[in-house]
Coordinates of C-alpha atoms and ligand atoms in Angstrom, one line a residue:
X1 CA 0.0 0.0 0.0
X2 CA 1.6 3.5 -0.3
X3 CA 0.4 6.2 2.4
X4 CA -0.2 9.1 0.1
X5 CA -1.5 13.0 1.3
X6 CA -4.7 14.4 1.0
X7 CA -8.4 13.9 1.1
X8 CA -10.7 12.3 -0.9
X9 CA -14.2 12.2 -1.0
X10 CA -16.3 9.3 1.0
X11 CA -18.0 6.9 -0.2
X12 CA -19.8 4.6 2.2
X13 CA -20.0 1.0 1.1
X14 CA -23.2 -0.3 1.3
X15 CA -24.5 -1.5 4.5
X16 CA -24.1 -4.9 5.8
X17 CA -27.4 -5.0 7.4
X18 CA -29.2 -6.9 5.5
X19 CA -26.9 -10.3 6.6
X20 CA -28.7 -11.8 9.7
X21 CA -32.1 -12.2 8.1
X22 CA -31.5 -12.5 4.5
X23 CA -31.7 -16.2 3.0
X24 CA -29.6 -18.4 0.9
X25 CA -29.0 -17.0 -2.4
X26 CA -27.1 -19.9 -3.7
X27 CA -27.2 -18.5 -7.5
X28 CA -27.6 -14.7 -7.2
X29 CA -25.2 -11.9 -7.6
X30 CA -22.5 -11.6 -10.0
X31 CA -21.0 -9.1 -12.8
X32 CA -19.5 -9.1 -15.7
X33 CA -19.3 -12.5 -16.5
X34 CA -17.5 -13.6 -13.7
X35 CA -17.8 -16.6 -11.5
X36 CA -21.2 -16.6 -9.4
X37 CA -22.4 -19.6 -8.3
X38 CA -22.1 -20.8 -4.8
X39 CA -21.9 -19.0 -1.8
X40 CA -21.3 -20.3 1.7
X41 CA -18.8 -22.4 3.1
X42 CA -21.1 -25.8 3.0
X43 CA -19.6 -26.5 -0.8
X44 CA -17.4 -25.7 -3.3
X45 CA -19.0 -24.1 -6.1
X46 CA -21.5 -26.5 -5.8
X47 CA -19.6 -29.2 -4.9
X48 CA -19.6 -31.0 -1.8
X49 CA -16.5 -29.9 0.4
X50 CA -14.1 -33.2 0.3
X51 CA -11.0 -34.5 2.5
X52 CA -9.0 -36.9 1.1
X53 CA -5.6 -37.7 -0.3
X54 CA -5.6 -36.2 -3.9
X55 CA -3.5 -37.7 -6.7
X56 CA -3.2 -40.4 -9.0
X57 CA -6.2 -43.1 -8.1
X58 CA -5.3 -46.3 -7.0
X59 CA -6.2 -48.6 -9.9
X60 CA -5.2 -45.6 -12.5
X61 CA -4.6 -47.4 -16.1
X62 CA -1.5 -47.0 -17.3
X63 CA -1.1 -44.3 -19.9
X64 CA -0.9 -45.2 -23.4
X65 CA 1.4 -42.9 -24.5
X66 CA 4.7 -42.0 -26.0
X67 CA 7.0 -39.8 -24.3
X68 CA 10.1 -38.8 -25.7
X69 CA 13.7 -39.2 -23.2
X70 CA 11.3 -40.2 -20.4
X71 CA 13.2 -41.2 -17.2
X72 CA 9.8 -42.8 -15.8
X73 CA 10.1 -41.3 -12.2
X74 CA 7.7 -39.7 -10.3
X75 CA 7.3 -36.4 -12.3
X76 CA 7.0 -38.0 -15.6
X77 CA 4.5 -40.8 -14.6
X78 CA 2.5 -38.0 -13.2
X79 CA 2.7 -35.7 -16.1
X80 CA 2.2 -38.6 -18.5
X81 CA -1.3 -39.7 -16.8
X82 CA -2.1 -36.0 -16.5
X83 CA -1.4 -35.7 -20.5
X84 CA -3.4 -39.3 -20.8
X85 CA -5.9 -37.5 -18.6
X86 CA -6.7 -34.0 -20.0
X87 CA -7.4 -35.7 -23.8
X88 CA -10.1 -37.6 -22.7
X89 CA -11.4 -34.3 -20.9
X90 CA -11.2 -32.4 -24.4
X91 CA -12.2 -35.9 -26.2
X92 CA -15.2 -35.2 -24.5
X93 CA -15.2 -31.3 -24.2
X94 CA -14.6 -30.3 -27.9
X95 CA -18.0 -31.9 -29.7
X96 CA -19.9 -31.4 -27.1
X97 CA -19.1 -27.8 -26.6
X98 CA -17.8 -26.3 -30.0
X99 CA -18.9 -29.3 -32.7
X100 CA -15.5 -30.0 -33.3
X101 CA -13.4 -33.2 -33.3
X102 CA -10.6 -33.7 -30.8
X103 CA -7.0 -34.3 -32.2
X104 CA -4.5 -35.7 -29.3
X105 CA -1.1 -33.6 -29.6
X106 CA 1.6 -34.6 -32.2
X107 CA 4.4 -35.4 -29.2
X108 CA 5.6 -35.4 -26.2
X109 CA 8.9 -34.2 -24.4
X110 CA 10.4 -34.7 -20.8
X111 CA 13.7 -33.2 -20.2
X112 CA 16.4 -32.3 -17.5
X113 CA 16.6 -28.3 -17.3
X114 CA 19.9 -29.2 -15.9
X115 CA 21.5 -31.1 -18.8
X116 CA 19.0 -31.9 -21.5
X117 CA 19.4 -30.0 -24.7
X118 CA 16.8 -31.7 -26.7
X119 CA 14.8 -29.7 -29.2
X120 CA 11.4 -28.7 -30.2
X121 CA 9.7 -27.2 -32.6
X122 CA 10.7 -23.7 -30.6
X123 CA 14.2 -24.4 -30.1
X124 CA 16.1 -26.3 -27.4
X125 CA 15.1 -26.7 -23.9
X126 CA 18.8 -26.1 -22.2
X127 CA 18.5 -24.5 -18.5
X128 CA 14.5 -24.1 -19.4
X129 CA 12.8 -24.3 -15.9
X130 CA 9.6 -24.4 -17.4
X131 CA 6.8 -26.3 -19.0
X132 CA 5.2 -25.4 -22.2
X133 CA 3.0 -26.0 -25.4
X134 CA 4.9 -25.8 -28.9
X135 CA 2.6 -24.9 -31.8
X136 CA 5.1 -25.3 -34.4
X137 CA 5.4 -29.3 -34.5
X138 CA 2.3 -29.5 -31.8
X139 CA 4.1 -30.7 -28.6
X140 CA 4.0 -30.6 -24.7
X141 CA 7.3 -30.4 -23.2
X142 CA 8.2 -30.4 -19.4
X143 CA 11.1 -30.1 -17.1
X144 CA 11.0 -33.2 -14.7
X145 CA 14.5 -32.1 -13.1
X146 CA 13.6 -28.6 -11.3
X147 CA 10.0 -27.6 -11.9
X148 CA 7.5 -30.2 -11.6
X149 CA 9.8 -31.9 -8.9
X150 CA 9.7 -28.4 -6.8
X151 CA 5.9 -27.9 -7.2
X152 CA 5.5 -31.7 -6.1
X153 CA 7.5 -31.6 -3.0
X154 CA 6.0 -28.2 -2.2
X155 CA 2.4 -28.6 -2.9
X156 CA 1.5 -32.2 -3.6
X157 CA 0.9 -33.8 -7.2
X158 CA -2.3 -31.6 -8.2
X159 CA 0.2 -28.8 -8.4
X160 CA 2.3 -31.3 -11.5
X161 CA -1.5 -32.1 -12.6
X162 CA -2.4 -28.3 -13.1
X163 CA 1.1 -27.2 -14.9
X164 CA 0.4 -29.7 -17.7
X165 CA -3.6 -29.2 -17.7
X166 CA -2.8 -25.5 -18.4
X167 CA -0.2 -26.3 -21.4
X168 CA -2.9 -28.0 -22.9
X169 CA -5.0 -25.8 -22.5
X170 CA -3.2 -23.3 -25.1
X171 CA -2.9 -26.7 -27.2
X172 CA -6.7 -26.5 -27.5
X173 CA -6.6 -23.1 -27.6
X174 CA -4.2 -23.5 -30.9
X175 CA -6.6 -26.0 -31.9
X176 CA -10.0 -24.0 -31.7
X177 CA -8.4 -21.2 -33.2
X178 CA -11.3 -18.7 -33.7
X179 CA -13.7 -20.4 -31.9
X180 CA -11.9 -19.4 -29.2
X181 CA -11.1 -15.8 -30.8
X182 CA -7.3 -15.9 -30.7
X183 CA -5.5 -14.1 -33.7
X184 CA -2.1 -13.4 -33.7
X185 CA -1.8 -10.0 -32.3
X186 CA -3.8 -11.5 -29.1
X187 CA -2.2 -10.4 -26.2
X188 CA 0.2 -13.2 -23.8
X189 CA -2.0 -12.5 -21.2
X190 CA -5.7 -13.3 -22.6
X191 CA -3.6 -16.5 -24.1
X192 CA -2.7 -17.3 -20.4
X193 CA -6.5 -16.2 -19.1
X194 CA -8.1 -18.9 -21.0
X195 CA -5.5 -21.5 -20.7
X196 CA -6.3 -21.4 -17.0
X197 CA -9.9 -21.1 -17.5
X198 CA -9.5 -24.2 -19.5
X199 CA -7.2 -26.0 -16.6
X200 CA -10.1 -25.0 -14.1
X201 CA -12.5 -26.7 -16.6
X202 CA -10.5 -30.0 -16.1
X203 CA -10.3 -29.9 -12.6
X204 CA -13.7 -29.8 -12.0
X205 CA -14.6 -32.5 -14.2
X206 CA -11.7 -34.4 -11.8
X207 CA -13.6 -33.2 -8.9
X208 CA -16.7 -34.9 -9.8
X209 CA -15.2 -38.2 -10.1
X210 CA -15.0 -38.5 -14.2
X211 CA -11.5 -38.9 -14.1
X212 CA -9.9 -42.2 -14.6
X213 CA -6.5 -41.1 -13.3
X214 CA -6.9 -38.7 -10.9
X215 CA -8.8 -37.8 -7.9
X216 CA -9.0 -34.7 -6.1
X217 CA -10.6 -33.2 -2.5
X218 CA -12.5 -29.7 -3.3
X219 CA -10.7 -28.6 0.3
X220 CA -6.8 -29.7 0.6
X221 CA -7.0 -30.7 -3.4
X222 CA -8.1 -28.0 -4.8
X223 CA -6.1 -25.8 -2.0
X224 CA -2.6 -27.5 -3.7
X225 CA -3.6 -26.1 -6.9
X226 CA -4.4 -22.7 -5.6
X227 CA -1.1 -22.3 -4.2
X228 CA 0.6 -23.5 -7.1
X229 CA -0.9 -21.1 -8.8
X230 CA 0.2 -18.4 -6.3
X231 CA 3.7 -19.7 -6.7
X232 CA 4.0 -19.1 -10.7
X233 CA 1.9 -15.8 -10.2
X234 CA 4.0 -13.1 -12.0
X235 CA 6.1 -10.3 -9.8
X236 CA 4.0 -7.3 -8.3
X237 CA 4.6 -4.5 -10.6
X238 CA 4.5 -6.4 -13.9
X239 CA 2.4 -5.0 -16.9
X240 CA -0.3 -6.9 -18.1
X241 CA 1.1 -5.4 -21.6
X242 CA 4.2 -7.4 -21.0
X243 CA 5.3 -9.8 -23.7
X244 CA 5.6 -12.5 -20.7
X245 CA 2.6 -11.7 -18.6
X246 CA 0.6 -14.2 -17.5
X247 CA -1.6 -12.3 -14.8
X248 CA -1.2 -11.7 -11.1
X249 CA -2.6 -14.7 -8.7
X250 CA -6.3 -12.6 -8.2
X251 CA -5.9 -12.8 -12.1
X252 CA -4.8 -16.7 -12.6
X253 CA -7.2 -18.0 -9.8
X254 CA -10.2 -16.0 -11.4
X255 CA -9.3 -17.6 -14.7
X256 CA -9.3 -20.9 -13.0
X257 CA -12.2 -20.6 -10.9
X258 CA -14.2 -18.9 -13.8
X259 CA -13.1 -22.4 -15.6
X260 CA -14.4 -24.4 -12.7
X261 CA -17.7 -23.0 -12.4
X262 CA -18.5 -22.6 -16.0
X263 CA -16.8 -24.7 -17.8
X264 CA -14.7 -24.7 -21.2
X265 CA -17.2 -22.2 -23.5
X266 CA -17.0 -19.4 -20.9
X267 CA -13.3 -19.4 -21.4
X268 CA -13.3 -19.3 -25.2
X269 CA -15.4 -16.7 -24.7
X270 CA -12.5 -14.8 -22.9
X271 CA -10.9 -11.7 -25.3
X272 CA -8.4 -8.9 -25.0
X273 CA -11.8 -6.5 -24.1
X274 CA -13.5 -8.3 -21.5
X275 CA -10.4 -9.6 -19.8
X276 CA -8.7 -6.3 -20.1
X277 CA -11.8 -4.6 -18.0
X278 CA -11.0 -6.8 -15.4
X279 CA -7.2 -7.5 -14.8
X280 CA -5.6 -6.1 -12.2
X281 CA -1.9 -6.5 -13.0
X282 CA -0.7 -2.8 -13.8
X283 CA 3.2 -1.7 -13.0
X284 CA 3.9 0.7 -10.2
X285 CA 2.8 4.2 -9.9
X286 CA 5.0 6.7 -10.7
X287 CA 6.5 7.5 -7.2
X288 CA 5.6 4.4 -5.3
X289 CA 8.4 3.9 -2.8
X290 CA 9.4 0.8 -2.3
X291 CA 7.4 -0.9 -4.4
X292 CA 4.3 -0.4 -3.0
X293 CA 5.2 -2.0 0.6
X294 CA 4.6 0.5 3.0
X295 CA 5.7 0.2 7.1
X296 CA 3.4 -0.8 9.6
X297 CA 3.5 1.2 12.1
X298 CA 1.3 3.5 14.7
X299 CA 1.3 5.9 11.6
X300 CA 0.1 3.5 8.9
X301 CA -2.1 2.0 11.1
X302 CA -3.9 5.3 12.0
X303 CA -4.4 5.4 8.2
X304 CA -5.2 2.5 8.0
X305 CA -8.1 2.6 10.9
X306 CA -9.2 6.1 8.6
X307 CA -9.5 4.2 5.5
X308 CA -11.9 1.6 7.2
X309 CA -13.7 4.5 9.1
X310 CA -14.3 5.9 6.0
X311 CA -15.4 2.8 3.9
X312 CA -17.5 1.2 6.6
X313 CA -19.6 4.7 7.7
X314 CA -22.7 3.0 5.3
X315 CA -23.3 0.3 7.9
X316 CA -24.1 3.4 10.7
X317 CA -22.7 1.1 13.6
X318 CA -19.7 2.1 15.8
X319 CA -16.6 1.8 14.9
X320 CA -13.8 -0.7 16.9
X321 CA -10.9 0.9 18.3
X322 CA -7.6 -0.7 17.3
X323 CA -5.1 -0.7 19.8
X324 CA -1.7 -2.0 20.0
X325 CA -1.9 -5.0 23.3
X326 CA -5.5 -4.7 23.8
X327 CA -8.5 -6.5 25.9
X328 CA -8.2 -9.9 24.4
X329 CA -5.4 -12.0 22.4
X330 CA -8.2 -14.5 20.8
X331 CA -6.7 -15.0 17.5
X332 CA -3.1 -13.4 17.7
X333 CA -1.7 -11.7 16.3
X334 CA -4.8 -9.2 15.5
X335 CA -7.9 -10.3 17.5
X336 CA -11.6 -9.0 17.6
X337 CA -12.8 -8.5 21.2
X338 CA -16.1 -8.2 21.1
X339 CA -17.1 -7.2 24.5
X340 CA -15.8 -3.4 24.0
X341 CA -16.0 -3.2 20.2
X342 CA -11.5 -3.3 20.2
X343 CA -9.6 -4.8 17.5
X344 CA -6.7 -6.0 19.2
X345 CA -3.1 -6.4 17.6
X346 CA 0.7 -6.9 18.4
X347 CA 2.2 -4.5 16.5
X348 CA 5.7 -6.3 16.4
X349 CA 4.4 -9.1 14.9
X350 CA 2.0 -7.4 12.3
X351 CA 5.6 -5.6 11.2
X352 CA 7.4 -9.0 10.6
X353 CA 4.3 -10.0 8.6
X354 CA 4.2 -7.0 6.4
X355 CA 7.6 -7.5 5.4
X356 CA 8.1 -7.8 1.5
X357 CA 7.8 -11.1 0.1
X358 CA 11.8 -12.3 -0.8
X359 CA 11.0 -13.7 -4.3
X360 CA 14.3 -15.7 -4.6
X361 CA 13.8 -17.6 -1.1
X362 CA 9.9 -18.0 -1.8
X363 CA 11.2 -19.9 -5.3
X364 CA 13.3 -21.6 -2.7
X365 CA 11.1 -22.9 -0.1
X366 CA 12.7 -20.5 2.4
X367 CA 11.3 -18.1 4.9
X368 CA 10.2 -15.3 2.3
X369 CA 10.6 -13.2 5.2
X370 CA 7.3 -11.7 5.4
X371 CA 4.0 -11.9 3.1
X372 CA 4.0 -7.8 2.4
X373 CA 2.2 -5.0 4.0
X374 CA -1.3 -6.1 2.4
X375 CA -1.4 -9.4 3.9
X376 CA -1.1 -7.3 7.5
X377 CA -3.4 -4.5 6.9
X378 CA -5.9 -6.8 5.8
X379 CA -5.4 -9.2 8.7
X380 CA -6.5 -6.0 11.2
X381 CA -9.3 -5.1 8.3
X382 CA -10.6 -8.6 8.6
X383 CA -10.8 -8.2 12.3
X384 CA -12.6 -4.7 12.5
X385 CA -14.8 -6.2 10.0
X386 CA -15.9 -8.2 12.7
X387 CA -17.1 -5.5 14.3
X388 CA -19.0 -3.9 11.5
X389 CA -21.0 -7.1 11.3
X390 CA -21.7 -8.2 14.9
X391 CA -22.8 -4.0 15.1
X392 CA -25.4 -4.8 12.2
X393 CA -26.2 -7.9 14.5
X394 CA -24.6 -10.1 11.9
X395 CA -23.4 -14.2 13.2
X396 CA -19.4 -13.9 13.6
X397 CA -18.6 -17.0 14.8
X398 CA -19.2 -19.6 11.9
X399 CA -17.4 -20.5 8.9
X400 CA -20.0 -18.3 6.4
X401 CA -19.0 -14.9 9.0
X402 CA -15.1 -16.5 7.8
X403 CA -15.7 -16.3 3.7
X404 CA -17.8 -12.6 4.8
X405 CA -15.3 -11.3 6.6
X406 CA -13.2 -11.8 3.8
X407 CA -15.3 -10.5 1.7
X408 CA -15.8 -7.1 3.2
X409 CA -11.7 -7.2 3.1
X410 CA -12.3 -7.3 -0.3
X411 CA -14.8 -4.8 -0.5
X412 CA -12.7 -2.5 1.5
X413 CA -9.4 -3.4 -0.9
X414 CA -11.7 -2.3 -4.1
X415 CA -12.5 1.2 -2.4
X416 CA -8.9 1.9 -0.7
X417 CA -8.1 1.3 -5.0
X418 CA -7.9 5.0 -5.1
X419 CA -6.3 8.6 -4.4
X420 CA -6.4 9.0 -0.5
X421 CA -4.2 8.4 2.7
X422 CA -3.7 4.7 2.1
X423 CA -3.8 3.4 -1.5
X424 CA -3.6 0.1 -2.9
X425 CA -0.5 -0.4 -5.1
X426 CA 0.4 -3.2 -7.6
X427 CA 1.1 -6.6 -5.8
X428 CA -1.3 -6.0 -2.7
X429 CA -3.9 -8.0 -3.6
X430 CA -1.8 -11.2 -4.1
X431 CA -0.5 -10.4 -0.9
X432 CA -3.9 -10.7 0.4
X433 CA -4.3 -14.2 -1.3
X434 CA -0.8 -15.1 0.2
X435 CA -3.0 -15.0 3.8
X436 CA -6.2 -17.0 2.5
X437 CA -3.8 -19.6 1.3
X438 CA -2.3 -20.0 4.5
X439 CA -4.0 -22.1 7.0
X440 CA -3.7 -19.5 9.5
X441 CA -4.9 -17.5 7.5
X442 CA -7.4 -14.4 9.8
X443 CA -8.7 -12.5 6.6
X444 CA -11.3 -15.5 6.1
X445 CA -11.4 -16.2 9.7
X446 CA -13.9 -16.0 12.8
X447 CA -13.7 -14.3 15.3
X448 CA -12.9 -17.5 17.6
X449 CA -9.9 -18.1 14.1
X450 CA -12.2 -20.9 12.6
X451 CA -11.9 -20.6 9.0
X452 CA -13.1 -22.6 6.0
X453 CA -11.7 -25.8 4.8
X454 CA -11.8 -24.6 1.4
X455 CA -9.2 -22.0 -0.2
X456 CA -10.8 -21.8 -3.1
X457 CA -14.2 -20.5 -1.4
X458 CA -11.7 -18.4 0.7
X459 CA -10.2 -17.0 -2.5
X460 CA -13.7 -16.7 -4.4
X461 CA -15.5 -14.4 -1.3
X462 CA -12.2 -12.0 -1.2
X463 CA -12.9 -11.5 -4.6
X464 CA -15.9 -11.4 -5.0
X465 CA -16.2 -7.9 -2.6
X466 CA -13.7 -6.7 -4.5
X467 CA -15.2 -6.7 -8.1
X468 CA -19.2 -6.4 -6.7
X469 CA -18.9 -4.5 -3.5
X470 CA -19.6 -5.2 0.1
X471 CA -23.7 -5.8 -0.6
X472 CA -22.7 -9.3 -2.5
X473 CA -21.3 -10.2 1.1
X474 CA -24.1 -10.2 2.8
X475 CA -26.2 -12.1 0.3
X476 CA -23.6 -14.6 -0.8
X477 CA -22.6 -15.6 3.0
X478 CA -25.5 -15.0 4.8
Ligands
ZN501 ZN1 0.6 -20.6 -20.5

């Protein structure tokens, strides 16, 4: 965030007070074509919510398939079946969705980034830590030595599963041509938009048991794609006009979600207009200091209690306090206390938190440090939301109060996304899916720290305030 001078005018988010009586609106809501269904932390975009071990099923066929300099380890057997996998998704997905017969892809490559030097179509693969779809002799490629070994250890086999679902994706992209409205002067990012979309497509077909290969759990499943995702999200600051961009991680998991919930023609139906209207990767202001993370401190977090002032007044209830220490240390370290309206934090800890996020030592699997200044201020906004709602007479101590609460942090994100004392700047909003990713996370929690099983419902309510405002909160998560 960047603490910037001057006034601005108010403008009071709508009211919350409609939450304690209003019923279930389990299809309502939504704009501009994005994802709407479900609401409330009893499914998963209509799903039931899940627990089990996700990966490769137990009696998984073997996949029929030629891979070329194939070691056979973990990574490529994975890959292989997920390759196996996505062409009978698309097998069925193509007629029945665009009337058009499906072709599988010419071949296959696994390589070493560390010592292979094979070639493709696009040229040779040396030191490529990457996975990718070649149009000119129409192959998939992957590195089994650094990438899909690193997403693997760190996230679980969905995260290999997603990688490869999403180079297919622009295979069927290629294949759909202008069915799916790509040209050549279609920008990278669009390209990437929809080959999410299309990976999100996939996965909920695997979510609903159609997959031979592969099963996954809509809560700890889904959650190891979601923070894959996060992972390969591109650096805060990044253009979405960049040859290379592939969206933020609000960007990539609203592609994927908008896959999940709709299904393949929605994302086909993705162009350089409507995705443009909604994409919030944008560089840096000119004159953001330190790119965009700003201290917290007893001065930032006065700014901080000032922007909330401001962007809860609609709800006409009093205000919490923040205090540094404070009455009660329920859910460290920021805490509602509900019996004198205080939102309590430890300010020494909230600094550590709001520490940039180290790139290199993220990529790493180190301490990153901190998670940025977002993921902080919206840990204390998620707590004096609290307050807001149990003022309107709202519930605050189930897992629906969790996904609204984080809501509401979204709400209050989309109006601090202008001139004032505290601004949003590029990155903060993936720093604010950083925290619902976590399983600590407090922006989606209660007030007693109870949260959602589901990261993907957790991820889908922050954004959801964001893009419609804090009324869809109250509805959605009543
Ligand atoms: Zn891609």
């Amino acid at each position: 965030m960047i603490p910037g001078g001057g006034r601005r005018a108010l403008v009071a988010l709508l009211a919350v007070a409609a939450v304690a009586v209003s019923g279930c609106d389990s299809k309502g809501g939504g704009t501009g074509g994005g994802p709407v269904q479900d609401n409330g932390a009893g499914s998963v975009s209509g799903l039931p919510v899940t627990h089990f071990e996700s990966g490769l099923k137990p009696d998984a066929p073997k996949p029929k398939l030629n891979v070329r300099n194939a070691d056979g380890g973990e990574d490529d057997k994975l890959a292989t079946a997920a390759i196996d996998d996505v062409q009978t998704y698309w097998g069925e997905m193509l007629p029945a969705n665009f009337g058009e017969q499906f072709e599988p892809v010419k071949s296959l490559l696994s390589y070493d980034a560390q010592s292979d030097t094979e070639e493709t179509g696009c040229g040779s693969v040396k030191k490529l830590v990457n996975a990718f779809y070649c149009p000119v002799d129409d192959s998939v490629a992957w590195d089994r030595g650094v990438l899909l070994p690193m997403l693997r250890q760190r996230f679980g086999p969905m995260s290999v599963v997603v990688v490869l679902a999403h180079e297919f994706g622009h295979a069927v992209q290629y294949r759909l041509g202008d069915k799916a409205g790509i040209a050549k002067n279609t920008p990278t990012v669009v390209k990437e938009q929809q080959a999410d979309c299309f990976a999100g497509g996939y996965f909920r077909w695997v979510a609903e048991d159609k997959s031979k290969f592969y099963r996954v759990s809509t809560s700890e499943g889904l959650n190891q794609v979601m923070a894959s995702m996060f992972l390969i999200r591109d650096q805060a600051g990044t253009s979405a006009a960049d040859k290379g961009a592939h969206g933020t991680a609000f960007d990539r998991t609203y592609a994927f979600q908008a896959g999940f919930e709709k299904g393949p023609k929605e994302c086909a139906g993705m162009n350089t207009e409507n995705v443009k209207a909604r994409l919030t990767e944008r560089p840096f202001d000119k004159g953001d200091k330190g790119k965009g993370d700003a201290k917290f401190n007893a001065q930032t977090v006065a700014l901080l209690k000032k922007s909330l002032d401001e962007a809860f007044k609609g709800a006409g209830v009093a205000a919490p306090e923040i205090t540094d220490g404070g009455s009660c240390q329920t859910t460290p370290p920021a805490s509602y206390c509900p019996d004198d309206n205080t939102v309590s934090i430890d300010m020494a800890k909230l600094a550590q938190l709001a520490q940039p996020i180290d790139r290199q030592a993220e990529m790493q699997g180190e301490d990153p440090g901190g998670m940025g200044d977002f993921a902080a201020f919206s840990e204390v906004a998620a707590r004096y939301a609290l307050g807001i709602q149990k003022g309107v007479g709202a519930s605050i101590d189930n897992a629906n109060a969790g996904l609204r609460t984080a809501c509401l942090v979204g709400a209050w994100a989309a109006f601090t996304n202008r001139p004032g004392d505290l601004r949003l700047s590029a990155g903060d909003l993936d720093e604010a899916i950083a925290d619902l990713l976590q399983p600590e996370s407090l922006v989606s929690a209660d007030v007693k720290g109870k949260r959602p099983d589901s990261g993907f419902d957790r991820v889908e309510a922050l954004r959801k305030g964001y893009l419609e405002g804090s009324s869809v909160c109250s509805k959605s998560y009543a």
